[in-house]
XYZ file of C-alpha atoms in Angstrom:
748
model
C 80.695 50.478 -288.751
C 80.790 46.813 -290.675
C 79.707 46.883 -294.270
C 80.121 43.212 -295.190
C 76.556 42.492 -295.022
C 76.487 44.882 -298.168
C 79.049 43.054 -299.903
C 77.191 39.906 -299.183
C 74.078 41.461 -300.495
C 75.253 42.144 -303.544
C 77.150 38.998 -304.436
C 73.250 37.433 -303.533
C 72.255 39.881 -306.038
C 75.044 38.794 -308.610
C 73.916 35.105 -308.085
C 70.285 35.898 -308.710
C 71.525 37.776 -311.984
C 69.801 40.935 -311.104
C 73.138 42.318 -311.684
C 74.987 40.875 -314.339
C 78.345 42.473 -314.699
C 81.113 40.912 -312.924
C 82.781 42.867 -309.877
C 86.074 42.538 -310.371
C 88.093 43.216 -306.959
C 90.922 45.078 -308.862
C 90.374 48.526 -306.770
C 88.609 50.045 -309.910
C 85.018 49.712 -309.306
C 83.213 52.742 -308.284
C 81.499 50.482 -305.409
C 85.199 49.737 -303.917
C 86.132 53.339 -304.439
C 82.723 54.246 -302.404
C 83.392 51.519 -299.955
C 86.686 52.912 -299.233
C 85.338 55.942 -298.571
C 83.152 54.922 -295.718
C 85.870 52.833 -294.403
C 84.502 49.408 -295.502
C 86.720 46.355 -295.532
C 85.584 43.638 -297.708
C 86.012 39.899 -298.221
C 87.990 38.720 -300.716
C 86.613 38.845 -304.773
C 83.851 36.508 -305.530
C 83.106 34.176 -308.605
C 79.838 35.419 -310.048
C 77.849 32.775 -312.234
C 76.436 33.759 -315.672
C 72.873 34.810 -314.865
C 70.085 33.221 -317.021
C 67.437 36.427 -317.038
C 66.875 37.948 -320.420
C 66.201 41.202 -318.613
C 69.609 42.959 -317.667
C 69.680 45.593 -315.040
C 73.430 47.500 -313.884
C 74.469 47.948 -310.780
C 74.566 51.589 -309.611
C 77.131 52.562 -307.103
C 76.438 55.677 -307.220
C 72.864 55.165 -305.105
C 75.333 55.147 -302.060
C 76.823 57.874 -302.972
C 73.191 59.937 -303.489
C 72.600 59.162 -300.038
C 75.756 60.086 -298.510
C 75.523 63.353 -300.366
C 72.502 64.002 -299.017
C 73.486 63.499 -295.698
C 72.061 60.299 -294.632
C 74.460 58.581 -292.287
C 76.110 55.142 -292.291
C 73.318 53.947 -289.567
C 70.928 55.089 -292.427
C 72.369 53.682 -295.087
C 73.166 50.339 -293.480
C 69.292 50.019 -291.857
C 68.512 50.825 -295.773
C 70.000 48.389 -297.627
C 69.358 45.559 -294.960
C 65.955 46.441 -295.059
C 65.684 46.321 -299.215
C 69.480 45.407 -300.566
C 67.688 45.533 -304.449
C 67.114 49.321 -303.781
C 70.935 49.673 -304.626
C 69.637 48.558 -308.303
C 68.052 52.142 -309.369
C 68.533 55.161 -310.859
C 70.410 57.466 -308.754
C 69.317 60.674 -310.150
C 65.809 59.616 -309.457
C 66.546 58.810 -306.048
C 68.051 62.537 -305.682
C 65.266 63.789 -306.640
C 62.634 62.048 -304.486
C 65.028 62.986 -301.279
C 64.995 66.359 -302.398
C 61.497 66.698 -302.835
C 60.611 64.969 -299.227
C 63.059 67.574 -297.648
C 61.593 70.361 -299.477
C 58.340 69.157 -297.647
C 59.379 69.240 -294.415
C 60.360 65.447 -293.925
C 63.721 65.261 -291.457
C 66.223 62.713 -292.833
C 65.296 60.655 -290.144
C 62.022 60.621 -291.095
C 62.722 59.703 -294.777
C 64.785 56.535 -293.680
C 61.626 55.481 -291.623
C 59.328 56.240 -294.958
C 61.653 54.591 -297.216
C 62.117 51.385 -294.775
C 57.921 51.226 -294.712
C 58.075 51.353 -298.589
C 61.233 50.828 -300.101
C 60.044 50.998 -303.765
C 60.141 54.874 -303.149
C 63.940 54.584 -303.699
C 63.155 53.228 -307.179
C 59.746 55.752 -308.047
C 60.068 58.852 -309.922
C 58.764 61.294 -308.021
C 57.819 63.473 -310.738
C 54.895 60.365 -311.921
C 53.113 60.043 -308.895
C 54.301 61.441 -305.177
C 54.646 65.052 -306.282
C 50.616 64.687 -307.770
C 49.499 62.735 -304.580
C 50.819 66.180 -302.400
C 49.185 68.297 -304.964
C 46.163 66.658 -304.573
C 45.970 66.048 -301.297
C 46.826 69.314 -299.910
C 43.709 71.212 -300.683
C 41.755 68.787 -299.105
C 43.823 67.667 -295.788
C 45.014 71.716 -295.159
C 48.608 71.456 -294.396
C 51.857 69.281 -295.142
C 52.470 68.281 -291.444
C 48.827 66.292 -291.473
C 49.918 64.651 -294.644
C 53.562 64.435 -293.275
C 52.470 62.915 -290.286
C 49.776 60.281 -291.656
C 52.404 59.541 -294.073
C 54.786 58.130 -291.948
C 52.103 56.050 -290.621
C 50.579 54.963 -293.908
C 53.425 55.418 -296.723
C 50.659 53.955 -298.933
C 49.012 57.510 -298.801
C 51.683 59.297 -301.005
C 52.461 55.730 -303.266
C 49.205 54.972 -304.440
C 47.781 56.536 -307.365
C 44.819 58.920 -306.043
C 45.634 62.076 -308.121
C 44.650 61.438 -311.850
C 44.882 63.653 -314.715
C 42.115 65.155 -315.922
C 39.938 64.100 -312.786
C 40.384 67.052 -310.479
C 36.752 68.079 -311.305
C 35.968 64.846 -310.589
C 37.863 64.489 -307.523
C 36.012 68.187 -306.371
C 32.387 66.601 -307.056
C 33.220 63.538 -304.810
C 34.149 66.461 -301.958
C 30.815 68.310 -302.941
C 29.059 65.099 -302.814
C 30.431 64.441 -299.209
C 29.485 67.909 -298.052
C 25.793 67.618 -299.239
C 25.567 64.833 -296.690
C 26.521 66.390 -293.752
C 30.604 65.832 -293.632
C 32.295 68.592 -292.700
C 35.997 69.654 -294.379
C 37.455 68.081 -291.234
C 35.628 64.815 -291.868
C 36.434 64.786 -295.315
C 40.293 65.191 -294.582
C 40.172 62.370 -291.955
C 38.429 59.969 -294.538
C 40.999 61.065 -296.760
C 43.966 60.484 -294.707
C 42.610 57.247 -293.588
C 41.196 56.296 -297.095
C 42.592 58.024 -299.862
C 41.517 55.448 -302.499
C 37.945 57.461 -302.053
C 39.730 60.177 -304.342
C 40.441 57.744 -306.950
C 37.326 56.535 -308.096
C 34.954 57.859 -311.241
C 31.815 58.847 -310.290
C 29.661 58.556 -312.987
C 30.353 54.620 -312.758
C 31.216 54.535 -308.564
C 28.578 53.460 -306.144
C 29.100 56.451 -304.102
C 25.762 57.886 -304.663
C 23.773 55.084 -304.444
C 25.646 54.389 -301.129
C 24.939 57.196 -299.569
C 21.425 57.137 -300.176
C 21.690 53.677 -298.653
C 22.834 55.041 -295.656
C 20.414 57.952 -295.648
C 17.689 55.357 -295.427
C 19.483 52.746 -292.675
C 21.232 55.295 -290.175
C 19.375 57.532 -287.644
C 20.340 60.947 -289.210
C 23.133 62.583 -290.981
C 25.484 62.370 -287.612
C 25.384 58.828 -287.641
C 26.365 58.372 -291.115
C 29.171 60.671 -290.602
C 30.580 58.593 -287.727
C 30.075 55.227 -289.451
C 31.852 56.601 -292.350
C 34.623 58.225 -290.304
C 35.137 54.790 -288.875
C 34.390 52.594 -291.865
C 34.971 54.687 -294.793
C 34.946 52.072 -297.175
C 30.906 52.119 -296.656
C 30.672 55.189 -299.283
C 32.633 53.320 -302.176
C 32.231 49.628 -301.178
C 29.428 47.716 -301.335
C 26.416 49.197 -298.786
C 23.718 49.795 -301.541
C 24.015 46.394 -302.774
C 24.076 44.792 -299.374
C 20.766 46.805 -298.316
C 19.343 45.471 -301.519
C 20.409 41.895 -300.841
C 19.316 41.825 -297.352
C 15.974 43.216 -298.471
C 15.494 40.850 -301.264
C 15.948 38.285 -298.485
C 13.182 39.469 -296.564
C 14.813 41.872 -293.731
C 12.819 44.465 -292.171
C 13.861 48.184 -292.017
C 14.308 47.898 -288.590
C 16.551 44.633 -288.735
C 18.792 46.376 -291.291
C 19.141 50.056 -289.165
C 19.716 47.722 -285.981
C 22.420 45.557 -287.442
C 24.277 48.702 -289.067
C 24.217 50.678 -285.575
C 25.408 47.574 -284.203
C 28.150 46.786 -286.980
C 28.212 49.185 -290.282
C 31.613 47.276 -291.604
C 29.105 44.461 -292.748
C 27.802 46.546 -295.581
C 31.026 47.860 -297.030
C 31.949 44.217 -297.419
C 31.692 41.838 -300.328
C 28.177 40.080 -300.434
C 29.328 36.476 -301.098
C 29.977 35.655 -297.525
C 26.966 37.382 -296.367
C 24.440 35.850 -298.936
C 26.097 31.995 -298.060
C 24.849 32.799 -294.536
C 21.580 34.145 -295.805
C 21.074 30.873 -298.107
C 22.374 28.295 -295.277
C 19.818 29.903 -292.481
C 16.644 29.885 -294.933
C 17.683 26.102 -295.569
C 18.217 25.452 -291.611
C 14.399 26.406 -291.165
C 15.152 30.223 -289.918
C 12.426 32.984 -291.423
C 13.404 36.225 -293.026
C 12.569 37.756 -289.701
C 14.003 35.019 -287.435
C 17.413 35.368 -289.668
C 17.486 39.381 -289.842
C 16.400 39.397 -285.452
C 19.594 36.803 -285.388
C 21.866 38.943 -287.613
C 21.208 42.558 -286.043
C 21.113 40.925 -282.060
C 24.571 39.439 -282.565
C 26.486 40.373 -285.936
C 29.114 38.396 -284.859
C 27.367 35.350 -286.468
C 28.632 36.969 -289.788
C 32.262 36.359 -288.716
C 31.642 32.621 -287.580
C 32.511 29.954 -289.958
C 29.271 27.629 -291.380
C 31.456 24.449 -291.793
C 33.686 24.968 -288.542
C 30.995 26.153 -285.919
C 27.785 27.022 -286.851
C 26.810 23.697 -288.795
C 28.571 21.318 -286.130
C 26.468 23.874 -283.310
C 22.736 23.472 -284.957
C 23.534 19.576 -285.026
C 24.181 19.304 -281.772
C 21.040 21.883 -280.839
C 18.970 19.552 -282.772
C 19.444 15.985 -281.082
C 19.047 17.865 -277.646
C 15.668 19.518 -278.954
C 14.065 17.835 -281.369
C 12.787 20.287 -283.961
C 13.864 22.837 -285.839
C 11.524 24.967 -284.107
C 12.924 24.671 -281.130
C 16.378 24.906 -282.708
C 15.320 28.522 -283.959
C 13.860 29.463 -280.538
C 16.629 28.724 -278.496
C 19.272 30.652 -281.301
C 17.333 33.386 -281.725
C 17.304 33.728 -277.541
C 20.716 32.725 -277.269
C 22.824 33.815 -280.249
C 26.343 32.481 -278.977
C 25.090 29.025 -278.737
C 25.946 28.497 -282.259
C 29.117 30.641 -282.149
C 30.763 29.097 -279.236
C 32.707 25.647 -278.607
C 30.072 23.194 -277.210
C 31.993 20.343 -276.781
C 34.335 22.442 -273.960
C 31.353 23.991 -271.925
C 27.498 23.058 -273.089
C 28.058 19.450 -273.423
C 29.991 19.193 -270.282
C 27.865 21.445 -268.508
C 24.780 19.448 -269.205
C 25.907 16.401 -268.461
C 26.756 18.124 -264.802
C 23.129 19.190 -264.605
C 21.780 15.584 -265.487
C 23.980 13.851 -262.667
C 22.483 16.385 -260.235
C 18.885 15.455 -261.336
C 18.735 18.767 -262.961
C 18.383 17.109 -266.792
C 15.651 16.664 -269.397
C 13.341 19.706 -270.155
C 14.997 21.907 -267.748
C 17.953 22.753 -270.729
C 14.869 24.505 -272.327
C 14.632 26.597 -268.647
C 18.195 27.328 -268.585
C 18.563 28.122 -272.089
C 15.495 30.700 -271.860
C 15.948 32.153 -268.320
C 19.611 32.363 -267.569
C 22.091 30.808 -270.505
C 25.189 32.387 -269.716
C 25.760 29.605 -266.633
C 25.228 26.852 -269.121
C 28.838 28.337 -270.708
C 30.826 28.475 -267.786
C 33.614 26.464 -266.838
C 32.384 23.041 -265.430
C 34.255 23.166 -262.757
C 32.434 26.216 -261.695
C 28.806 24.925 -262.456
C 29.486 22.318 -260.061
C 30.566 24.250 -257.350
C 27.500 26.759 -257.955
C 25.063 23.454 -257.846
C 26.846 22.167 -254.421
C 25.827 25.498 -253.009
C 22.596 25.671 -254.489
C 21.654 22.128 -252.872
C 23.215 23.063 -249.457
C 20.584 25.902 -249.475
C 17.931 23.720 -249.584
C 16.024 24.236 -252.864
C 13.658 21.392 -253.584
C 13.918 20.121 -257.190
C 10.442 19.362 -257.410
C 8.964 22.017 -256.492
C 11.015 24.997 -256.980
C 12.609 24.415 -260.393
C 12.262 27.982 -261.848
C 14.511 29.529 -258.693
C 17.274 26.749 -258.729
C 17.720 27.832 -262.411
C 17.314 31.648 -261.464
C 19.485 30.848 -258.741
C 22.462 29.123 -260.774
C 21.749 31.913 -263.075
C 22.714 34.734 -260.544
C 25.619 32.786 -259.148
C 26.884 32.269 -262.781
C 26.419 35.894 -263.720
C 27.836 37.543 -260.846
C 31.502 37.627 -259.386
C 31.912 36.012 -255.606
C 33.085 39.261 -254.722
C 29.791 40.906 -255.946
C 27.271 38.726 -254.417
C 29.899 38.677 -250.782
C 29.565 42.361 -250.877
C 25.759 42.560 -251.128
C 25.655 39.929 -248.624
C 28.059 41.786 -246.296
C 25.907 45.349 -247.188
C 22.406 43.535 -245.995
C 23.788 42.429 -242.965
C 25.520 45.636 -242.282
C 21.607 46.929 -242.285
C 20.677 44.272 -239.547
C 19.512 41.490 -241.964
C 21.266 37.627 -240.195
C 22.336 35.010 -242.254
C 19.101 33.475 -242.251
C 17.441 36.293 -243.375
C 19.535 36.635 -246.554
C 19.421 33.082 -247.466
C 15.416 33.309 -247.407
C 15.333 36.596 -249.609
C 17.859 34.615 -252.250
C 15.466 31.395 -252.024
C 12.639 33.417 -251.970
C 13.695 35.671 -255.324
C 17.429 34.986 -256.468
C 17.156 37.887 -258.921
C 16.946 40.232 -255.741
C 20.844 39.961 -255.513
C 21.490 41.749 -259.384
C 19.687 44.910 -258.033
C 22.468 47.296 -257.542
C 23.988 48.114 -254.361
C 23.119 51.463 -254.052
C 19.861 50.882 -254.825
C 18.929 47.867 -252.639
C 20.389 49.434 -249.610
C 18.503 53.078 -250.478
C 15.171 50.402 -250.377
C 15.976 48.530 -247.441
C 16.936 51.604 -245.536
C 13.577 53.000 -246.455
C 11.306 49.964 -245.804
C 12.875 49.709 -242.358
C 13.134 53.617 -241.797
C 10.123 55.136 -242.998
C 7.825 52.063 -242.801
C 9.286 49.981 -240.005
C 9.640 46.792 -241.785
C 11.863 44.329 -240.270
C 14.553 42.506 -242.135
C 12.377 39.446 -241.690
C 9.496 41.057 -243.485
C 11.474 41.962 -246.163
C 13.434 38.576 -246.489
C 10.293 37.310 -246.826
C 8.850 39.518 -249.513
C 11.748 40.662 -252.079
C 9.506 41.975 -254.402
C 10.097 44.743 -252.334
C 13.666 45.429 -253.477
C 12.669 45.262 -257.133
C 10.500 48.038 -257.105
C 11.094 51.858 -257.846
C 11.049 54.068 -254.853
C 10.323 57.107 -256.880
C 7.681 55.887 -259.235
C 5.964 53.284 -256.892
C 6.586 52.877 -253.321
C 6.630 56.662 -252.165
C 3.286 57.761 -254.246
C 1.435 54.725 -253.081
C 2.694 55.415 -249.227
C 1.663 59.067 -249.597
C -1.576 57.710 -250.704
C -2.088 55.094 -248.178
C -0.923 57.573 -245.614
C -3.702 60.415 -246.244
C -6.390 57.709 -246.961
C -5.917 56.629 -242.974
C -4.890 59.632 -241.688
C -7.860 61.111 -242.371
C -9.852 58.498 -241.593
C -11.775 57.467 -244.634
C -10.148 53.959 -244.813
C -8.661 51.349 -242.078
C -6.129 49.347 -243.289
C -2.543 47.904 -241.924
C 0.646 48.919 -243.412
C 1.825 45.012 -243.591
C -0.434 44.525 -246.436
C 2.494 44.077 -248.963
C -0.653 43.643 -251.682
C -0.536 47.285 -251.532
C 2.841 47.692 -253.622
C 2.633 45.051 -255.841
C -0.914 45.389 -257.495
C -1.038 46.692 -260.777
C -1.253 50.526 -261.176
C -4.827 50.352 -262.764
C -5.842 48.009 -260.124
C -4.215 50.234 -257.537
C -6.024 53.471 -258.583
C -9.619 52.107 -258.832
C -8.922 50.435 -255.611
C -7.673 53.687 -253.314
C -7.329 56.644 -255.330
C -10.480 57.333 -258.075
C -12.669 56.058 -255.489
C -12.165 58.693 -252.868
C -11.086 61.441 -255.349
C -14.321 63.520 -254.063
C -13.497 62.916 -250.318
C -9.884 63.648 -251.016
C -8.881 65.526 -254.319
C -5.327 65.856 -253.032
C -5.030 62.045 -253.784
C -4.009 62.943 -257.446
C -1.129 64.904 -256.105
C -0.170 62.089 -253.625
C -0.102 59.636 -256.458
C 2.262 61.913 -258.667
C 4.564 62.185 -255.886
C 3.526 65.539 -255.461
C 2.969 65.040 -251.708
C 5.934 65.024 -249.653
C 5.914 61.493 -247.648
C 8.179 61.491 -244.408
C 6.857 58.333 -242.834
C 3.764 56.709 -241.827
C 1.589 58.052 -239.044
C 1.133 55.777 -235.849
C -2.682 55.489 -236.891
C -1.375 53.270 -239.994
C -0.722 50.577 -237.484
C -3.383 48.328 -235.216
C -5.041 51.164 -233.516
C -6.455 49.455 -230.494
C -3.078 48.090 -229.339
C -1.509 51.526 -229.641
C -4.057 52.810 -227.176
C -3.389 50.261 -224.853
C 0.241 50.605 -224.658
C -0.132 54.208 -224.211
C -2.687 53.071 -221.439
C 0.216 51.015 -219.820
C 2.554 54.237 -220.178
C 4.710 52.298 -222.569
C 6.928 55.073 -224.114
C 6.520 56.475 -227.650
C 10.365 55.418 -228.479
C 9.658 51.843 -227.497
C 6.583 51.520 -229.756
C 8.490 52.494 -232.371
C 10.888 50.296 -232.135
C 8.181 47.579 -231.487
C 6.716 48.247 -235.033
C 10.134 48.307 -236.617
C 11.557 45.214 -235.153
C 7.877 43.321 -234.520
C 5.546 44.903 -236.712
C 3.253 41.588 -236.415
C 3.038 41.831 -232.881
C 0.795 45.156 -233.326
C -1.986 42.872 -235.423
C -2.470 40.455 -232.388
C -5.806 40.163 -229.819
C -5.506 43.290 -227.636
C -6.354 41.550 -224.580
C -3.286 39.068 -225.022
C -1.082 41.797 -225.883
C -2.089 43.793 -222.607
C -2.087 40.535 -220.784
C 1.853 40.076 -222.053
C 2.716 43.833 -220.878
C 1.584 43.443 -217.269
C 3.121 40.101 -217.275
C 6.419 41.816 -218.404
C 6.090 44.965 -215.633
C 5.382 42.323 -212.907
C 8.763 40.799 -213.568
C 10.558 44.067 -213.466
C 11.195 44.994 -217.283
C 12.062 48.477 -217.482
C 9.875 49.668 -220.562
C 12.021 52.140 -221.968
C 14.692 49.117 -222.547
C 15.258 47.561 -225.669
C 15.039 43.788 -223.598
C 11.145 45.018 -223.078
C 10.999 45.417 -226.799
C 12.420 42.221 -227.302
C 10.322 40.715 -225.147
C 7.062 42.031 -225.650
C 7.624 41.286 -229.614
C 8.460 37.569 -228.969
C 6.045 36.986 -226.534
C 3.236 39.025 -227.756
C 3.529 36.864 -231.160
C 3.431 33.499 -229.348
C -0.126 32.449 -228.824
C -0.821 31.032 -225.191
C -0.374 27.489 -226.024
C 2.893 27.891 -227.325
C 3.776 30.047 -224.840
C 2.891 26.806 -222.242
C 4.869 24.525 -224.642
C 7.516 26.376 -224.150
C 7.840 27.179 -220.485
C 7.254 23.355 -220.098
C 10.211 22.437 -221.910
C 12.285 24.702 -219.877
C 11.146 22.849 -216.736
C 12.062 19.355 -218.409
C 15.282 20.802 -218.071
C 15.483 21.184 -214.024
C 14.953 25.033 -214.312
C 12.793 26.373 -211.679
C 9.768 29.347 -211.995
C 12.475 31.898 -211.146
C 14.979 30.356 -213.274
C 13.216 30.895 -216.129
C 12.468 34.390 -215.028
C 15.696 35.345 -214.882
C 16.875 33.789 -218.314
C 13.808 35.805 -219.452
C 15.028 39.257 -217.514
C 18.796 38.510 -219.143
C 17.966 37.236 -222.369
C 14.282 37.460 -224.055
C 15.694 36.417 -227.396
C 16.156 32.962 -226.093
C 12.654 32.646 -225.978
C 12.578 32.816 -230.152
C 15.362 29.902 -230.888
C 13.032 26.795 -232.006
C 12.154 24.140 -229.142
C 14.077 21.647 -231.136
C 17.241 23.757 -231.150
C 17.347 24.607 -227.758
C 16.984 21.650 -226.455
C 19.815 20.197 -228.292
C 21.980 23.093 -227.117
C 21.093 21.868 -223.774
C 21.511 18.767 -223.707
C 25.159 18.972 -225.111
C 26.182 21.366 -222.585
C 24.771 19.326 -219.650
C 25.488 15.838 -220.663
C 29.127 16.496 -222.503
C 30.404 19.375 -220.824
C 29.077 19.151 -217.513
C 26.953 22.626 -217.343
C 24.054 22.370 -214.779
C 20.483 23.944 -215.180
C 21.162 26.757 -213.151
C 24.484 27.467 -214.982
C 22.455 27.285 -218.288
C 19.393 29.799 -217.103
C 22.125 32.231 -215.907
C 23.722 32.579 -219.132
C 20.806 32.256 -221.588
C 22.512 34.465 -224.399
C 24.808 30.992 -224.719
C 21.471 29.590 -226.233
C 21.742 31.775 -229.277
C 25.103 30.591 -230.654
C 25.744 28.517 -233.160
C 26.392 24.653 -231.566
C 28.806 23.299 -234.388
C 31.072 26.675 -234.790
C 30.926 27.767 -231.293
C 29.508 25.880 -228.446
C 31.450 22.742 -229.243
C 34.989 23.773 -230.041
C 35.254 26.196 -227.319
C 33.687 24.018 -224.512
C 35.955 21.152 -225.775
C 38.923 23.535 -225.757
C 38.001 24.540 -222.040
C 37.305 20.637 -220.937
C 40.853 19.984 -222.422
C 42.492 22.622 -220.433
C 40.464 22.266 -216.991
C 41.685 18.164 -217.332
C 45.243 19.151 -217.971
C 44.781 21.407 -214.729
C 45.715 24.440 -216.816
C 46.597 27.357 -214.220
C 44.188 30.395 -214.344
C 41.567 28.384 -215.674
C 38.499 28.109 -213.378
C 35.944 25.070 -213.242
C 33.168 26.362 -214.596
C 33.261 28.795 -217.591
C 31.331 32.112 -217.889
C 28.975 33.265 -220.309
C 32.183 35.611 -221.745
C 33.926 32.457 -222.517
C 31.203 31.587 -225.286
C 30.395 35.402 -226.331
C 33.791 37.065 -226.739
C 34.912 37.324 -230.337
C 36.825 34.545 -232.258
C 40.029 36.776 -232.256
C 39.885 37.483 -228.508
C 38.841 34.057 -227.820
C 42.014 32.594 -229.996
C 44.768 34.961 -228.203
C 43.179 34.311 -224.658
C 42.706 30.261 -224.873
C 44.710 29.099 -227.463
C 48.008 31.368 -228.163
C 48.285 31.506 -224.474
C 47.977 28.054 -223.445
C 49.157 25.950 -226.722
C 52.930 25.473 -225.269
C 51.831 23.970 -222.156
C 48.930 22.092 -223.685
C 50.195 21.155 -227.643
C 47.036 19.508 -228.543
C 45.178 22.310 -228.042
C 45.086 23.928 -231.604
C 45.002 20.527 -233.543
C 41.651 20.250 -231.135
C 40.585 23.745 -232.324
C 41.326 23.822 -235.899
C 39.125 20.111 -236.550
C 35.927 20.870 -234.846
C 36.020 24.431 -236.477
């Protein structure tokens, strides 16, 4: 092992005057005898300068002898002297007593080395003066040597600082008694002492322990809260807790504000009052009332750690220039405390410029600050992205200002993964893209409802009340109402009233769910209690609700459907998917049913339900206009009937959209009217994402006279999945037609 560093460190000590007796390299020095005993090769003799220090210390090489005699290895000694070479300057006898005592207390040699490395002054400390007394004082409180030992390894100061003063045992015992009287157990006191031994080193008559504990009793909810706070911040019992409470009260803080501040950040009460008082004075000068300051500090204690000069004052100046008056600034800060703690130059200011650029500036800043402030502190690049998305959804800045703020707030407060997960969940329940967009546009906040809660509510409305996704999307407030407390009890009341014939009404009246509790009780419960006493149980959720009776829907139309032998299963599907059709004129619905029967529809099929739902909701005039449009495509009456039987859903496609699709298929890709009428499902497909790219690929393959491609595409060509289409037509033929892949990628 190389001990040349010892020689260099000792030489350094000689140069600084700590060791004033020159060492001669004559082989007679005890130091060099010791070095030989541990096989150390020294450097040549050193010339030592004269010392200027007045206090002279004599170096004792016996320190090394003591360490070796106590069983410490060369590695232990090397680590010690590297860390504290001046330890060689201590009293060997004192060090030996200290090492022996630690060994008797259960410390291993390795642990003692760790302890000495953490607090090297132990090597020069008289064990009897302080260390022994500390152990004796701690032992009855802590209960075991092991706990003292383990804590001392982590916090050597536990056994070094003066915590056991002669003649003060009674005082220290009194401290323990005081703590016990305030709800602290022996285990709690043990934790406090090990974490903060200074608590035992106070004079009860002069300290703040009693005032602090009394103050804690006033601002904490219970003794348990006091114990938890003190275990986390022991300085609360000997710090400035009582003084801090008095200071806050003198500045007008209410008891509730002080209690809230204590719950959120108890350490505030243990610190010095100077910084706290500076902030209290500052906010008073800036126009904050005592109540406002109390609310601000208790809502976000981080403000107490924020620099007035570097952050708070510049931010308040920026807000003042934007909002114009101190009252508005105070209101904004109370609403969003972080606005005076964040770096506004990197977030808020660039984001405001982005909002202005997109027509969302001016007084809309206050809306963002009051409704969804988080969006203002996100990265500017993200805000630009979200604004682009909102613009793409077609929000009107003039008439939908609040919804734009809410939409941006929802996008900024939720991760992309979370929003995509909700969208997929809704679509798995039968919502279309348009339904999800409608839902979001009508009430952006609905996407902040939890996944499980939203799924449960959607399934209830669809399964129990037979609401269609489009109805739910048009009334998103339904998804924000509690099933257990509001929806189910009101449905039970509704069911009782209608099933007993007391009140005739239709389930489509959404107002049933959104009116206030008081109005609902007055309108639907109290008025009929004499006739139907069980309404009270229904309102309290004691009546089980399995679903609505058919009598809750349009009674005449239900009877007409039954008279025309429409199966109950088809009626239930109709109510669930097309609920509004039950409300139409009975004679009109009968006429549609008869017409569909003439065309040969199977009344038990889903196509019959779709045809009846779509045609039943159309007025006679609208139906005539649609059929006239289809004739303009060159379709005969038989062609129209064939298309209707094959795919009745195409009737619901808007006229302008279906006209555009027919013109593209006919004029650009050469489809005949008969081909289109025989494959009506293609009229449901997206023109830009599906019809044009796929038909262009097919047209290129035909023009290249590719083997295996028919001149006239069938419906499956357009309706197959993207993966299958790519595999069947792109991968298969791209070697023969190289430009095929490029064309398809460009069009999609």
